[in-house]
């Protein structure tokens, strides 16, 4: 069916194009969305594919199914998008902006931030010894729950419980820090 539709499309049949669009749009969009993770970008890529299909209908030599061709077109468009300089430029601009913001932070803010870190460290030091160790391994050493459980010879659930309890205690004792951080623009 899709090869006969494609043959009609090659002859310039607008109804064939509309039918192809109706049949394949959602599938092409879903593939593009899965590959990009961005709805607006997936919509753009999907539209570009159908526009390209119409514009190049006489030059395309369809050897397989139209669905297979469209899936290949999605893959090609996504690869080209990520290769293009636009995505690199966006990331570079964001990084430059972030670096500039960090360098222009006022000395007072840096001092307050240092003091806040000391407050957090002091609150962590007040946790029970085992909880403190588990929390430190999780947050500072960035170890997984499974790694911590193995290393300390604890169950995974015990490690989860220790981290959860530590977070609750820290949240309770440090709730004022969020207010300070908000006031100086750190959040």
Coordinates of C-alpha atoms in Angstrom, one line a residue:
X1 CA 0.0 0.0 0.0
X2 CA 2.7 2.5 0.9
X3 CA 4.6 1.9 -2.3
X4 CA 1.5 2.6 -4.4
X5 CA 1.0 5.8 -2.3
X6 CA 4.6 6.7 -2.9
X7 CA 4.2 6.1 -6.7
X8 CA 1.2 8.5 -6.7
X9 CA 3.3 11.0 -4.6
X10 CA 6.0 10.8 -7.2
X11 CA 3.5 11.9 -9.8
X12 CA 2.6 15.0 -7.8
X13 CA -0.6 13.7 -6.2
X14 CA -1.3 16.0 -3.2
X15 CA -3.9 13.6 -1.8
X16 CA -1.2 10.9 -1.7
X17 CA 1.0 13.2 0.3
X18 CA -1.8 14.0 2.7
X19 CA -2.5 10.3 3.1
X20 CA 1.2 9.5 3.7
X21 CA 1.3 12.4 6.2
X22 CA -1.8 11.1 8.0
X23 CA -0.5 7.5 8.2
X24 CA 3.1 8.2 9.2
X25 CA 3.2 11.5 11.0
X26 CA 2.7 10.2 14.5
X27 CA 5.2 7.4 14.1
X28 CA 7.9 9.7 12.7
X29 CA 7.2 12.2 15.4
X30 CA 7.5 9.5 18.2
X31 CA 10.8 8.3 16.8
X32 CA 12.2 11.8 16.6
X33 CA 11.0 12.6 20.2
X34 CA 12.6 9.4 21.5
X35 CA 15.9 10.3 19.8
X36 CA 15.9 14.0 20.8
X37 CA 14.0 14.2 24.0
X38 CA 12.6 17.6 23.0
X39 CA 9.0 17.9 21.7
X40 CA 9.5 21.2 19.7
X41 CA 12.7 19.8 18.1
X42 CA 10.9 16.5 17.3
X43 CA 8.0 18.5 15.6
X44 CA 10.5 20.5 13.5
X45 CA 12.4 17.4 12.4
X46 CA 9.1 15.6 11.5
X47 CA 7.9 18.6 9.5
X48 CA 11.3 18.8 7.7
X49 CA 11.1 15.2 6.8
X50 CA 7.7 15.5 5.2
X51 CA 8.6 18.7 3.4
X52 CA 11.8 17.0 2.1
X53 CA 9.8 14.0 1.0
X54 CA 7.5 16.2 -1.1
X55 CA 10.3 18.4 -2.5
X56 CA 12.4 15.4 -3.5
X57 CA 9.6 12.9 -4.4
X58 CA 10.9 12.5 -8.0
X59 CA 14.5 12.0 -7.0
X60 CA 13.9 9.4 -4.3
X61 CA 14.4 5.8 -5.3
X62 CA 12.4 3.8 -2.8
X63 CA 13.8 0.3 -2.6
X64 CA 12.2 -0.8 0.7
X65 CA 9.1 0.3 2.5
X66 CA 8.1 4.0 2.9
X67 CA 8.0 3.5 6.7
X68 CA 11.6 2.2 6.7
X69 CA 12.6 5.2 4.5
X70 CA 11.0 7.7 6.9
X71 CA 12.7 6.0 10.0
X72 CA 16.0 6.4 8.2
X73 CA 15.2 10.0 7.5
X74 CA 14.6 10.7 11.2
X75 CA 17.9 9.1 12.1
X76 CA 19.7 11.2 9.5
X77 CA 18.0 14.5 10.5
X78 CA 18.7 13.9 14.2
X79 CA 22.4 13.1 13.5
X80 CA 22.7 16.2 11.4
X81 CA 21.0 18.3 14.1
X82 CA 23.4 17.2 16.8
X83 CA 26.4 17.6 14.5
X84 CA 25.4 21.1 13.6
X85 CA 27.0 24.0 15.3
X86 CA 23.7 25.3 16.7
X87 CA 23.6 22.8 19.5
X88 CA 27.3 23.3 20.3
X89 CA 26.8 27.1 20.2
X90 CA 23.9 26.9 22.6
X91 CA 25.9 24.9 25.1
X92 CA 29.0 27.1 24.7
X93 CA 26.9 30.2 25.3
X94 CA 25.3 28.7 28.3
X95 CA 28.7 27.7 29.7
X96 CA 30.2 31.1 29.0
X97 CA 27.2 32.8 30.8
X98 CA 27.5 30.5 33.8
X99 CA 31.3 31.1 34.0
X100 CA 30.8 34.9 33.8
X101 CA 28.1 34.8 36.5
X102 CA 30.4 32.8 38.8
X103 CA 33.3 35.3 38.3
X104 CA 31.2 38.3 38.9
X105 CA 29.7 37.0 42.2
X106 CA 30.2 39.5 44.9
X107 CA 32.8 38.8 47.6
X108 CA 30.1 39.0 50.2
X109 CA 28.1 36.3 48.5
X110 CA 31.3 34.1 48.4
X111 CA 31.8 34.7 52.1
X112 CA 28.2 33.8 52.9
X113 CA 28.4 30.7 50.7
X114 CA 31.6 29.6 52.5
X115 CA 29.8 30.1 55.9
X116 CA 26.8 28.2 54.6
X117 CA 29.0 25.3 53.7
X118 CA 30.5 25.4 57.2
X119 CA 27.0 25.3 58.7
X120 CA 26.1 22.3 56.5
X121 CA 29.3 20.5 57.5
X122 CA 28.6 21.3 61.2
X123 CA 25.0 19.9 60.9
X124 CA 26.4 16.7 59.2
X125 CA 28.8 16.4 62.1
X126 CA 25.9 16.3 64.6
X127 CA 24.4 13.2 62.9
X128 CA 24.9 9.8 64.6
X129 CA 28.2 8.4 63.6
X130 CA 27.0 5.6 61.3
X131 CA 24.4 7.9 59.6
X132 CA 27.2 10.5 59.1
X133 CA 29.4 7.9 57.5
X134 CA 26.7 6.6 55.2
X135 CA 25.6 10.1 54.2
X136 CA 29.2 11.2 53.6
X137 CA 29.9 8.2 51.4
X138 CA 26.7 8.9 49.4
X139 CA 27.0 12.6 48.9
X140 CA 30.7 13.5 49.2
X141 CA 32.3 10.3 47.8
X142 CA 29.4 9.8 45.4
X143 CA 29.1 6.1 46.0
X144 CA 26.0 4.1 45.1
X145 CA 23.7 2.7 47.8
X146 CA 24.8 -0.8 46.8
X147 CA 28.5 0.1 47.1
X148 CA 27.9 1.6 50.5
X149 CA 26.0 -1.4 51.7
X150 CA 28.8 -3.8 50.5
X151 CA 31.6 -1.7 52.0
X152 CA 29.9 -1.3 55.4
X153 CA 28.4 -4.8 55.4
X154 CA 24.8 -3.4 55.7
X155 CA 21.6 -4.2 53.8
X156 CA 20.7 -1.9 50.9
X157 CA 17.5 -1.0 52.8
X158 CA 19.5 0.1 55.9
X159 CA 21.6 2.3 53.7
X160 CA 18.5 3.9 52.1
X161 CA 16.9 4.4 55.6
X162 CA 20.1 6.0 56.9
X163 CA 20.3 8.4 53.9
X164 CA 16.6 9.3 54.2
X165 CA 16.8 9.9 57.9
X166 CA 20.0 12.0 57.4
X167 CA 18.2 14.2 54.8
X168 CA 15.2 14.7 57.1
X169 CA 17.4 15.7 60.0
X170 CA 19.5 18.1 57.8
X171 CA 16.4 19.6 56.2
X172 CA 14.9 20.3 59.6
X173 CA 18.1 21.8 61.1
X174 CA 19.1 23.7 58.0
X175 CA 15.8 25.0 56.7
X176 CA 17.0 28.6 57.4
X177 CA 19.8 28.1 54.9
X178 CA 17.4 27.9 52.0
X179 CA 16.0 31.3 53.0
X180 CA 19.5 32.8 53.1
X181 CA 20.5 31.2 49.8
X182 CA 17.3 32.6 48.2
X183 CA 18.0 36.1 49.6
X184 CA 21.5 36.2 48.1
X185 CA 20.5 34.7 44.8
X186 CA 22.2 31.3 45.1
X187 CA 19.1 29.3 44.2

